[in-house]
Amino acid sequence: MTDLKSLTFTQLAELVKSIGWESYRSQQIYTWIWQKGINDIDLMTNLAKSKREQLACDCFISSLHLIDTKQAKDRARKFLFRLHDQHKIETVFIPETDRKTVCVSTQVGCALGCKICHTAQIGFIRNLKFHEIADQILQVQLLTGERISNVVFMGMGEPFLNYAECLKAIENLNSDFGLNIGARRITVSTSGIVERIYDFADFPLQAKLAISLNAATDQLRNELMPINKKYPLSEIIKAVRYYIEKKKKRVTFEYVLIKGINDRAQDVRALTKLLYGIACKINLIPFNPCPHTKYQSPTLPEMEAFAEKLYPQLPAVTIRKSRGQEILAACGQLAAQ
Ligand code: SAH
Ligand code: SF4
C-alpha cells in the first residue's frame, strides 16, 4: 500500500501518469490531501467513484494522530502527536496579531546533547519524513481553524541532520497545491552543521536561516553545545558569510541567555567581536529552566541590560518573549515525555 501523503508532488504526478490518468488529477489529489486535509480517498468527490475505488485498492492517506494538547495563558498551544510507529513528537502553535506561526519538530529526539535543551535529554530516536514534518502544520491548521502564515523549524531535532527531508518539507509547504506558505516565511534553525549551511545557501527557495549561537567563544560553546567541537565558530561564521552573500539576506543568531554563564561583560565583548560587520539580527531568548539542568534564567531587566551593551556595535538586537513557558512549549523545551 502506498501512503499518498508520503509522495512529493512530482512522485504523485508519476503515479497518476503510471495508471494512465490525466495529469491534472495529481493537482486535484494533492489539494485534497494538503489543503483540505482529508484522510479518506472516498471523499475526493471530483474523482469518479470508480477512480476513487481504483486508487483506494493500493493507496491510503496517513495522518499524525493527536494525543494531547495544552494551552498556555499567552495562547501558545502545544500539540503532542503520535507517529505511525508509536513515537511521539511535539509541535507548537504561536498566534500573534499579524502572524500565526507553527514551530515544527524535524526528528524524534536529537543527538547533539546541548546542555540547555530538553530534547537533548531523550537522545536521538529517528528522523522524520518530509510529510511528517509538513503534516504538523496541516494538522495544526485543521485543529485551530487558523490559516498558518509562518513556519519555524525550531522544535525537536536538528533540521540539518535531516536535511533532505527538511528541504522536501519546505518545497511541499511552498507548493501552490499544498499549504502555499511563502518560502520567506519559513525559517530553519540550526546548531551549526557547516556543510549544510553552504548547501542551504545554494538551495533555490528563499527560506531563512537562523543559527543557535548561545556562546561567542569556542571554549564556552564547546561546553554548552558539544557539536561546536566538530564545527567551531570560525567555520560557522565563514559559512554564514557565504549564505548572506549568496542569498542577499540577513541571518538571525539566536542567543539563549543564561544567568551568569553567557551574559557577562566578557560575553558582550566576544559577541560584538564575533558578529561585528555581519548582516545579521540577534535574538536574545531567556533560558527556560527545564528538568535536569542546573542553569538559571535571567530577569527581563538583566536581558535588557545585556542588549543595551550590544546596541552601539550590533543594533539589530531583539529580546524574544518566550511563549508558552509554563506548558514547556518554548524553544528547546520539547521532549514528548
Ligand atoms: N536543533 C536546532 C533547532 C531546534 S532547537 C537548533 O539547535 O537550532 C531550537 C532553539 O531552542 C535553539 O535556538 C536552542 O538554542 C533553543 N533552546 C534550547 N533549549 C532551550 C531552553 N532551555 N530555553 C530556551 N531556549 C532553548
Ligand atoms: Fe538538538 Fe537543537 Fe536541542 Fe541542541 S538545541 S540538542 S541541536 S534540538
mmCIF file of C-alpha atoms and ligand atoms in Angstrom:
data_model
loop_
_atom_site.group_PDB
_atom_site.id
_atom_site.type_symbol
_atom_site.label_atom_id
_atom_site.label_comp_id
_atom_site.label_asym_id
_atom_site.label_seq_id
_atom_site.Cartn_x
_atom_site.Cartn_y
_atom_site.Cartn_z
ATOM 1 C CA MET A 1 0.000 0.000 0.000
ATOM 2 C CA THR A 2 1.242 3.478 -0.874
ATOM 3 C CA ASP A 3 0.726 6.355 1.509
ATOM 4 C CA LEU A 4 -0.333 9.187 -0.803
ATOM 5 C CA LYS A 5 0.743 11.715 1.802
ATOM 6 C CA SER A 6 4.317 10.433 1.657
ATOM 7 C CA LEU A 7 4.625 11.353 -2.038
ATOM 8 C CA THR A 8 6.102 14.630 -3.230
ATOM 9 C CA PHE A 9 4.103 16.395 -5.917
ATOM 10 C CA THR A 10 6.473 15.004 -8.567
ATOM 11 C CA GLN A 11 6.106 11.464 -7.246
ATOM 12 C CA LEU A 12 2.328 11.787 -7.173
ATOM 13 C CA ALA A 13 2.356 13.068 -10.766
ATOM 14 C CA GLU A 14 4.397 9.979 -11.740
ATOM 15 C CA LEU A 15 1.929 7.678 -10.004
ATOM 16 C CA VAL A 16 -1.017 9.343 -11.740
ATOM 17 C CA LYS A 17 0.764 9.013 -15.097
ATOM 18 C CA SER A 18 1.630 5.353 -14.447
ATOM 19 C CA ILE A 19 -2.055 4.471 -14.033
ATOM 20 C CA GLY A 20 -2.953 6.358 -17.198
ATOM 21 C CA TRP A 21 -4.917 9.257 -15.666
ATOM 22 C CA GLU A 22 -4.894 12.861 -16.921
ATOM 23 C CA SER A 23 -2.050 14.899 -15.373
ATOM 24 C CA TYR A 24 -4.366 17.448 -13.687
ATOM 25 C CA ARG A 25 -5.579 14.618 -11.430
ATOM 26 C CA SER A 26 -2.336 14.870 -9.458
ATOM 27 C CA GLN A 27 -3.149 18.510 -8.619
ATOM 28 C CA GLN A 28 -6.632 17.524 -7.519
ATOM 29 C CA ILE A 29 -5.373 14.726 -5.283
ATOM 30 C CA TYR A 30 -2.555 16.836 -3.804
ATOM 31 C CA THR A 31 -5.040 19.603 -2.994
ATOM 32 C CA TRP A 32 -7.383 17.157 -1.256
ATOM 33 C CA ILE A 33 -4.548 15.906 0.895
ATOM 34 C CA TRP A 34 -2.606 19.076 1.649
ATOM 35 C CA GLN A 35 -5.251 21.815 1.534
ATOM 36 C CA LYS A 36 -8.452 20.091 2.558
ATOM 37 C CA GLY A 37 -6.658 17.682 4.881
ATOM 38 C CA ILE A 38 -8.779 14.613 4.128
ATOM 39 C CA ASN A 39 -7.650 11.122 5.143
ATOM 40 C CA ASP A 40 -10.244 9.200 3.165
ATOM 41 C CA ILE A 41 -9.844 8.712 -0.591
ATOM 42 C CA ASP A 42 -13.616 8.302 -0.904
ATOM 43 C CA LEU A 43 -14.047 11.996 -0.030
ATOM 44 C CA MET A 44 -12.256 13.090 -3.241
ATOM 45 C CA THR A 45 -15.557 13.962 -4.884
ATOM 46 C CA ASN A 46 -14.106 15.428 -8.057
ATOM 47 C CA LEU A 47 -12.832 11.933 -8.919
ATOM 48 C CA ALA A 48 -15.395 9.476 -10.291
ATOM 49 C CA LYS A 49 -16.446 6.781 -7.833
ATOM 50 C CA SER A 50 -14.660 4.147 -9.955
ATOM 51 C CA LYS A 51 -11.430 6.152 -9.859
ATOM 52 C CA ARG A 52 -11.661 6.527 -6.067
ATOM 53 C CA GLU A 53 -12.169 2.781 -5.717
ATOM 54 C CA GLN A 54 -9.238 2.068 -8.023
ATOM 55 C CA LEU A 55 -6.984 4.411 -6.001
ATOM 56 C CA ALA A 56 -8.108 3.007 -2.638
ATOM 57 C CA CYS A 57 -7.117 -0.540 -3.707
ATOM 58 C CA ASP A 58 -3.389 0.302 -3.455
ATOM 59 C CA CYS A 59 -3.250 3.612 -1.630
ATOM 60 C CA PHE A 60 -4.180 5.258 1.652
ATOM 61 C CA ILE A 61 -3.587 8.625 3.349
ATOM 62 C CA SER A 62 -1.719 8.671 6.663
ATOM 63 C CA SER A 63 -2.144 11.270 9.386
ATOM 64 C CA LEU A 64 -0.447 12.315 12.576
ATOM 65 C CA HIS A 65 -2.589 11.272 15.492
ATOM 66 C CA LEU A 66 -3.317 13.906 18.147
ATOM 67 C CA ILE A 67 -2.775 12.577 21.674
ATOM 68 C CA ASP A 68 -2.752 15.690 23.788
ATOM 69 C CA THR A 69 -2.796 19.461 23.646
ATOM 70 C CA LYS A 70 -2.036 22.146 26.201
ATOM 71 C CA GLN A 71 -2.697 25.825 26.010
ATOM 72 C CA ALA A 72 -0.659 28.483 27.786
ATOM 73 C CA LYS A 73 -2.055 31.731 29.194
ATOM 74 C CA ASP A 74 -0.482 33.621 26.297
ATOM 75 C CA ARG A 75 -2.471 31.371 23.886
ATOM 76 C CA ALA A 76 0.575 29.467 22.652
ATOM 77 C CA ARG A 77 -0.563 25.899 22.255
ATOM 78 C CA LYS A 78 1.447 22.689 22.300
ATOM 79 C CA PHE A 79 0.316 19.560 20.471
ATOM 80 C CA LEU A 80 1.559 16.065 21.139
ATOM 81 C CA PHE A 81 1.275 13.822 18.069
ATOM 82 C CA ARG A 82 1.776 10.087 17.696
ATOM 83 C CA LEU A 83 3.567 8.788 14.605
ATOM 84 C CA HIS A 84 2.683 5.541 12.797
ATOM 85 C CA ASP A 85 5.400 3.687 14.747
ATOM 86 C CA GLN A 86 4.132 4.976 18.122
ATOM 87 C CA HIS A 87 6.905 7.530 18.612
ATOM 88 C CA LYS A 88 5.777 10.949 19.748
ATOM 89 C CA ILE A 89 6.609 14.454 18.646
ATOM 90 C CA GLU A 90 5.597 17.913 19.743
ATOM 91 C CA THR A 91 4.511 20.910 17.703
ATOM 92 C CA VAL A 92 3.802 24.432 18.920
ATOM 93 C CA PHE A 93 1.302 26.973 17.619
ATOM 94 C CA ILE A 94 2.159 30.602 18.335
ATOM 95 C CA PRO A 95 -0.643 33.037 17.465
ATOM 96 C CA GLU A 96 0.215 36.723 17.117
ATOM 97 C CA THR A 97 -1.899 39.501 15.666
ATOM 98 C CA ASP A 98 -0.052 39.723 12.375
ATOM 99 C CA ARG A 99 1.060 36.107 12.013
ATOM 100 C CA LYS A 100 0.215 32.561 13.024
ATOM 101 C CA THR A 101 3.396 30.570 13.436
ATOM 102 C CA VAL A 102 3.933 26.848 13.809
ATOM 103 C CA CYS A 103 7.158 25.512 15.302
ATOM 104 C CA VAL A 104 7.820 22.039 13.890
ATOM 105 C CA SER A 105 9.897 19.089 15.004
ATOM 106 C CA THR A 106 12.247 17.529 12.455
ATOM 107 C CA GLN A 107 13.490 14.494 14.392
ATOM 108 C CA VAL A 108 12.261 12.327 17.244
ATOM 109 C CA GLY A 109 14.762 13.466 19.868
ATOM 110 C CA CYS A 110 18.164 14.894 18.999
ATOM 111 C CA ALA A 111 21.683 13.502 19.013
ATOM 112 C CA LEU A 112 23.522 16.716 19.756
ATOM 113 C CA GLY A 113 23.286 16.893 23.512
ATOM 114 C CA CYS A 114 23.158 20.662 24.076
ATOM 115 C CA LYS A 115 23.288 21.247 27.808
ATOM 116 C CA ILE A 116 20.388 23.695 27.878
ATOM 117 C CA CYS A 117 17.946 21.700 25.794
ATOM 118 C CA HIS A 118 15.117 19.472 26.919
ATOM 119 C CA THR A 119 15.011 17.496 23.657
ATOM 120 C CA ALA A 120 18.666 16.552 24.123
ATOM 121 C CA GLN A 121 17.730 14.539 27.188
ATOM 122 C CA ILE A 122 15.872 11.910 25.193
ATOM 123 C CA GLY A 123 18.735 11.329 22.741
ATOM 124 C CA PHE A 124 18.212 10.564 19.062
ATOM 125 C CA ILE A 125 15.445 8.167 18.019
ATOM 126 C CA ARG A 126 14.800 8.786 14.321
ATOM 127 C CA ASN A 127 14.488 11.298 11.527
ATOM 128 C CA LEU A 128 11.043 12.459 10.454
ATOM 129 C CA LYS A 129 9.967 12.005 6.838
ATOM 130 C CA PHE A 130 9.075 15.187 4.966
ATOM 131 C CA HIS A 131 5.352 14.513 5.185
ATOM 132 C CA GLU A 132 5.558 14.006 8.955
ATOM 133 C CA ILE A 133 7.110 17.479 9.183
ATOM 134 C CA ALA A 134 4.570 19.112 6.832
ATOM 135 C CA ASP A 135 1.650 17.244 8.406
ATOM 136 C CA GLN A 136 2.345 19.036 11.709
ATOM 137 C CA ILE A 137 1.402 22.320 10.039
ATOM 138 C CA LEU A 138 -1.588 20.823 8.270
ATOM 139 C CA GLN A 139 -2.937 19.286 11.486
ATOM 140 C CA VAL A 140 -2.423 22.497 13.492
ATOM 141 C CA GLN A 141 -4.236 24.424 10.758
ATOM 142 C CA LEU A 142 -7.151 21.972 10.930
ATOM 143 C CA LEU A 143 -7.190 21.826 14.743
ATOM 144 C CA THR A 144 -7.031 25.579 15.329
ATOM 145 C CA GLY A 145 -9.015 26.681 12.282
ATOM 146 C CA GLU A 146 -6.323 29.329 11.700
ATOM 147 C CA ARG A 147 -4.505 29.824 8.420
ATOM 148 C CA ILE A 148 -0.825 29.256 9.209
ATOM 149 C CA SER A 149 1.343 32.076 7.842
ATOM 150 C CA ASN A 150 4.806 31.255 9.197
ATOM 151 C CA VAL A 151 6.809 28.147 9.990
ATOM 152 C CA VAL A 152 9.935 27.799 12.103
ATOM 153 C CA PHE A 153 11.991 24.610 12.163
ATOM 154 C CA MET A 154 12.832 25.030 15.844
ATOM 155 C CA GLY A 155 11.088 22.129 17.546
ATOM 156 C CA MET A 156 12.627 18.792 18.448
ATOM 157 C CA GLY A 157 15.682 17.804 16.465
ATOM 158 C CA GLU A 158 18.430 19.228 14.286
ATOM 159 C CA PRO A 159 16.990 20.029 10.830
ATOM 160 C CA PHE A 160 20.397 19.988 9.145
ATOM 161 C CA LEU A 161 20.968 16.391 10.242
ATOM 162 C CA ASN A 162 17.749 15.507 8.407
ATOM 163 C CA TYR A 163 18.488 17.802 5.526
ATOM 164 C CA ALA A 164 16.873 16.130 2.501
ATOM 165 C CA GLU A 165 13.522 15.599 4.235
ATOM 166 C CA CYS A 166 13.520 19.159 5.568
ATOM 167 C CA LEU A 167 14.069 20.549 2.072
ATOM 168 C CA LYS A 168 11.275 18.375 0.711
ATOM 169 C CA ALA A 169 9.042 19.658 3.520
ATOM 170 C CA ILE A 170 9.865 23.254 2.571
ATOM 171 C CA GLU A 171 9.045 22.544 -1.084
ATOM 172 C CA ASN A 172 5.776 20.933 -0.044
ATOM 173 C CA LEU A 173 4.833 23.842 2.255
ATOM 174 C CA ASN A 174 5.667 26.247 -0.534
ATOM 175 C CA SER A 175 3.619 24.452 -3.209
ATOM 176 C CA ASP A 176 0.554 26.211 -4.693
ATOM 177 C CA PHE A 177 -1.333 22.924 -4.429
ATOM 178 C CA GLY A 178 -0.143 22.383 -0.879
ATOM 179 C CA LEU A 179 -0.165 24.680 2.152
ATOM 180 C CA ASN A 180 1.040 27.558 -0.006
ATOM 181 C CA ILE A 181 3.306 29.178 2.594
ATOM 182 C CA GLY A 182 5.859 31.599 1.120
ATOM 183 C CA ALA A 183 9.462 30.433 1.462
ATOM 184 C CA ARG A 184 10.328 33.819 3.017
ATOM 185 C CA ARG A 185 8.005 32.908 5.873
ATOM 186 C CA ILE A 186 9.865 29.695 6.629
ATOM 187 C CA THR A 187 12.906 29.745 8.932
ATOM 188 C CA VAL A 188 15.236 26.851 9.593
ATOM 189 C CA SER A 189 17.255 26.929 12.805
ATOM 190 C CA THR A 190 20.490 25.003 13.110
ATOM 191 C CA SER A 191 23.077 24.421 15.774
ATOM 192 C CA GLY A 192 25.648 24.972 13.006
ATOM 193 C CA ILE A 193 26.102 21.963 10.713
ATOM 194 C CA VAL A 194 28.533 23.766 8.440
ATOM 195 C CA GLU A 195 28.298 21.760 5.181
ATOM 196 C CA ARG A 196 24.537 22.106 5.198
ATOM 197 C CA ILE A 197 24.723 25.892 5.702
ATOM 198 C CA TYR A 198 26.576 26.041 2.360
ATOM 199 C CA ASP A 199 24.018 23.706 0.778
ATOM 200 C CA PHE A 200 21.139 25.762 2.154
ATOM 201 C CA ALA A 201 22.687 28.919 0.653
ATOM 202 C CA ASP A 202 22.608 27.152 -2.730
ATOM 203 C CA PHE A 203 19.025 25.898 -2.264
ATOM 204 C CA PRO A 204 16.890 27.906 -4.709
ATOM 205 C CA LEU A 205 13.963 28.741 -2.392
ATOM 206 C CA GLN A 206 14.327 31.905 -0.268
ATOM 207 C CA ALA A 207 13.844 30.246 3.119
ATOM 208 C CA LYS A 208 15.530 31.953 6.070
ATOM 209 C CA LEU A 209 18.389 30.741 8.215
ATOM 210 C CA ALA A 210 18.807 31.032 11.975
ATOM 211 C CA ILE A 211 21.875 29.895 13.898
ATOM 212 C CA SER A 212 21.648 28.877 17.543
ATOM 213 C CA LEU A 213 24.750 30.622 18.792
ATOM 214 C CA ASN A 214 24.342 30.716 22.578
ATOM 215 C CA ALA A 215 28.027 31.460 23.157
ATOM 216 C CA ALA A 216 30.569 33.650 21.369
ATOM 217 C CA THR A 217 33.767 31.791 22.245
ATOM 218 C CA ASP A 218 34.637 28.224 21.300
ATOM 219 C CA GLN A 219 35.520 27.486 24.898
ATOM 220 C CA LEU A 220 32.057 28.275 26.242
ATOM 221 C CA ARG A 221 30.229 26.977 23.181
ATOM 222 C CA ASN A 222 32.067 23.641 23.372
ATOM 223 C CA GLU A 223 30.665 23.314 26.842
ATOM 224 C CA LEU A 224 27.066 24.309 26.078
ATOM 225 C CA MET A 225 26.828 22.778 22.603
ATOM 226 C CA PRO A 226 29.243 19.868 22.122
ATOM 227 C CA ILE A 227 28.711 19.950 18.314
ATOM 228 C CA ASN A 228 30.904 23.071 18.394
ATOM 229 C CA LYS A 229 33.961 20.819 18.748
ATOM 230 C CA LYS A 230 33.260 19.497 15.272
ATOM 231 C CA TYR A 231 32.105 22.812 13.790
ATOM 232 C CA PRO A 232 33.873 25.677 15.568
ATOM 233 C CA LEU A 233 32.651 29.270 15.424
ATOM 234 C CA SER A 234 35.126 30.388 12.752
ATOM 235 C CA GLU A 235 33.789 27.728 10.350
ATOM 236 C CA ILE A 236 30.177 28.627 11.120
ATOM 237 C CA ILE A 237 30.805 32.328 10.548
ATOM 238 C CA LYS A 238 32.547 31.598 7.235
ATOM 239 C CA ALA A 239 29.537 29.567 6.090
ATOM 240 C CA VAL A 240 27.115 32.258 7.293
ATOM 241 C CA ARG A 241 29.005 34.881 5.283
ATOM 242 C CA TYR A 242 28.633 32.652 2.216
ATOM 243 C CA TYR A 243 24.862 32.342 2.852
ATOM 244 C CA ILE A 244 24.486 36.139 3.208
ATOM 245 C CA GLU A 245 26.497 36.771 0.053
ATOM 246 C CA LYS A 246 24.612 34.162 -1.948
ATOM 247 C CA LYS A 247 21.083 34.897 -0.733
ATOM 248 C CA LYS A 248 21.463 38.641 -0.084
ATOM 249 C CA LYS A 249 19.638 38.046 3.162
ATOM 250 C CA ARG A 250 20.356 38.603 6.813
ATOM 251 C CA VAL A 251 20.851 35.677 9.143
ATOM 252 C CA THR A 252 19.390 35.509 12.637
ATOM 253 C CA PHE A 253 21.576 34.457 15.530
ATOM 254 C CA GLU A 254 19.683 33.056 18.467
ATOM 255 C CA TYR A 255 21.348 33.572 21.792
ATOM 256 C CA VAL A 256 19.735 31.888 24.779
ATOM 257 C CA LEU A 257 20.736 33.996 27.766
ATOM 258 C CA ILE A 258 21.717 32.012 30.820
ATOM 259 C CA LYS A 259 22.251 33.876 34.049
ATOM 260 C CA GLY A 260 25.919 34.159 34.990
ATOM 261 C CA ILE A 261 27.038 31.838 32.183
ATOM 262 C CA ASN A 262 26.893 33.750 28.899
ATOM 263 C CA ASP A 263 25.618 37.186 29.977
ATOM 264 C CA ARG A 264 28.837 38.606 31.433
ATOM 265 C CA ALA A 265 30.809 41.666 30.251
ATOM 266 C CA GLN A 266 33.299 39.373 28.526
ATOM 267 C CA ASP A 267 30.431 37.721 26.634
ATOM 268 C CA VAL A 268 29.284 41.116 25.358
ATOM 269 C CA ARG A 269 32.819 41.755 24.096
ATOM 270 C CA ALA A 270 33.159 38.328 22.483
ATOM 271 C CA LEU A 271 29.751 38.562 20.798
ATOM 272 C CA THR A 272 30.452 42.046 19.474
ATOM 273 C CA LYS A 273 33.810 40.923 18.105
ATOM 274 C CA LEU A 274 32.350 37.792 16.514
ATOM 275 C CA LEU A 275 29.372 39.404 14.776
ATOM 276 C CA TYR A 276 30.573 42.935 14.047
ATOM 277 C CA GLY A 277 30.042 43.783 10.370
ATOM 278 C CA ILE A 278 27.898 40.717 9.622
ATOM 279 C CA ALA A 279 24.432 41.367 8.158
ATOM 280 C CA CYS A 280 22.511 39.751 10.960
ATOM 281 C CA LYS A 281 19.839 40.031 13.594
ATOM 282 C CA ILE A 282 20.373 38.839 17.135
ATOM 283 C CA ASN A 283 17.505 37.317 19.034
ATOM 284 C CA LEU A 284 18.024 37.153 22.775
ATOM 285 C CA ILE A 285 15.929 34.381 24.316
ATOM 286 C CA PRO A 286 15.583 33.837 28.061
ATOM 287 C CA PHE A 287 16.738 30.404 29.130
ATOM 288 C CA ASN A 288 13.709 28.360 30.099
ATOM 289 C CA PRO A 289 14.519 26.164 33.022
ATOM 290 C CA CYS A 290 13.814 22.564 32.182
ATOM 291 C CA PRO A 291 14.183 19.430 34.295
ATOM 292 C CA HIS A 292 17.736 18.222 34.976
ATOM 293 C CA THR A 293 19.544 21.437 34.127
ATOM 294 C CA LYS A 294 21.494 23.495 36.588
ATOM 295 C CA TYR A 295 21.155 26.776 34.722
ATOM 296 C CA GLN A 296 19.005 29.777 35.603
ATOM 297 C CA SER A 297 17.063 32.322 33.583
ATOM 298 C CA PRO A 298 17.983 35.996 33.628
ATOM 299 C CA THR A 299 15.369 38.582 34.595
ATOM 300 C CA LEU A 300 13.941 40.894 31.945
ATOM 301 C CA PRO A 301 15.979 43.890 33.232
ATOM 302 C CA GLU A 302 19.119 41.719 33.048
ATOM 303 C CA MET A 303 18.300 40.822 29.455
ATOM 304 C CA GLU A 304 17.672 44.464 28.625
ATOM 305 C CA ALA A 305 20.993 45.439 30.180
ATOM 306 C CA PHE A 306 22.761 42.845 28.016
ATOM 307 C CA ALA A 307 21.001 44.136 24.884
ATOM 308 C CA GLU A 308 21.891 47.747 25.767
ATOM 309 C CA LYS A 309 25.575 46.856 25.848
ATOM 310 C CA LEU A 310 25.349 45.299 22.393
ATOM 311 C CA TYR A 311 23.396 48.129 20.742
ATOM 312 C CA PRO A 312 26.241 50.506 19.902
ATOM 313 C CA GLN A 313 28.026 47.924 17.730
ATOM 314 C CA LEU A 314 25.201 45.482 16.988
ATOM 315 C CA PRO A 315 21.982 47.450 16.599
ATOM 316 C CA ALA A 316 19.698 44.683 15.349
ATOM 317 C CA VAL A 317 19.127 43.079 18.729
ATOM 318 C CA THR A 318 15.689 41.981 19.864
ATOM 319 C CA ILE A 319 14.542 40.308 23.033
ATOM 320 C CA ARG A 320 12.255 37.482 22.200
ATOM 321 C CA LYS A 321 9.466 36.990 24.631
ATOM 322 C CA SER A 322 9.399 33.306 25.220
ATOM 323 C CA ARG A 323 5.941 31.902 24.578
ATOM 324 C CA GLY A 324 4.175 29.098 26.335
ATOM 325 C CA GLN A 325 6.765 28.775 29.075
ATOM 326 C CA GLU A 326 4.528 27.224 31.685
ATOM 327 C CA ILE A 327 3.478 24.405 29.359
ATOM 328 C CA LEU A 328 7.093 23.765 28.347
ATOM 329 C CA ALA A 329 6.241 24.869 24.849
ATOM 330 C CA ALA A 330 9.105 27.291 24.424
ATOM 331 C CA CYS A 331 12.044 26.689 22.135
ATOM 332 C CA GLY A 332 14.171 23.827 23.266
ATOM 333 C CA GLN A 333 11.504 22.731 25.685
ATOM 334 C CA LEU A 334 10.016 19.993 23.585
ATOM 335 C CA ALA A 335 10.682 16.471 24.709
ATOM 336 C CA ALA A 336 7.453 14.495 24.280
ATOM 337 C CA GLN A 337 7.653 12.893 27.677
HETATM 338 N N1 SAH B 1 18.339 21.939 16.634
HETATM 339 C C1 SAH B 1 18.050 23.232 16.134
HETATM 340 C C2 SAH B 1 16.581 23.605 16.214
HETATM 341 C C3 SAH B 1 15.858 23.208 17.447
HETATM 342 S S1 SAH B 1 16.423 23.913 18.975
HETATM 343 C C4 SAH B 1 18.890 24.271 16.813
HETATM 344 O O1 SAH B 1 19.572 23.959 17.767
HETATM 345 O O2 SAH B 1 18.887 25.392 16.334
HETATM 346 C C5 SAH B 1 15.617 25.483 18.876
HETATM 347 C C6 SAH B 1 16.183 26.585 19.756
HETATM 348 O O3 SAH B 1 15.865 26.352 21.138
HETATM 349 C C7 SAH B 1 17.683 26.744 19.720
HETATM 350 O O4 SAH B 1 17.995 28.086 19.403
HETATM 351 C C8 SAH B 1 18.121 26.430 21.131
HETATM 352 O O5 SAH B 1 19.272 27.133 21.469
HETATM 353 C C9 SAH B 1 16.917 26.844 21.922
HETATM 354 N N2 SAH B 1 16.828 26.255 23.255
HETATM 355 C C10 SAH B 1 17.219 25.030 23.634
HETATM 356 N N3 SAH B 1 16.980 24.851 24.956
HETATM 357 C C11 SAH B 1 16.436 25.988 25.418
HETATM 358 C C12 SAH B 1 15.977 26.416 26.699
HETATM 359 N N4 SAH B 1 16.025 25.600 27.745
HETATM 360 N N5 SAH B 1 15.484 27.659 26.809
HETATM 361 C C13 SAH B 1 15.395 28.476 25.728
HETATM 362 N N6 SAH B 1 15.804 28.130 24.505
HETATM 363 C C14 SAH B 1 16.328 26.889 24.344
HETATM 364 FE FE1 SF4 B 2 19.391 19.381 19.357
HETATM 365 FE FE2 SF4 B 2 18.855 21.990 18.901
HETATM 366 FE FE3 SF4 B 2 18.354 20.850 21.306
HETATM 367 FE FE4 SF4 B 2 20.873 21.240 20.551
HETATM 368 S S1 SF4 B 2 19.334 22.852 20.914
HETATM 369 S S2 SF4 B 2 20.064 19.355 21.480
HETATM 370 S S3 SF4 B 2 20.742 20.867 18.370
HETATM 371 S S4 SF4 B 2 17.373 20.349 19.385
#
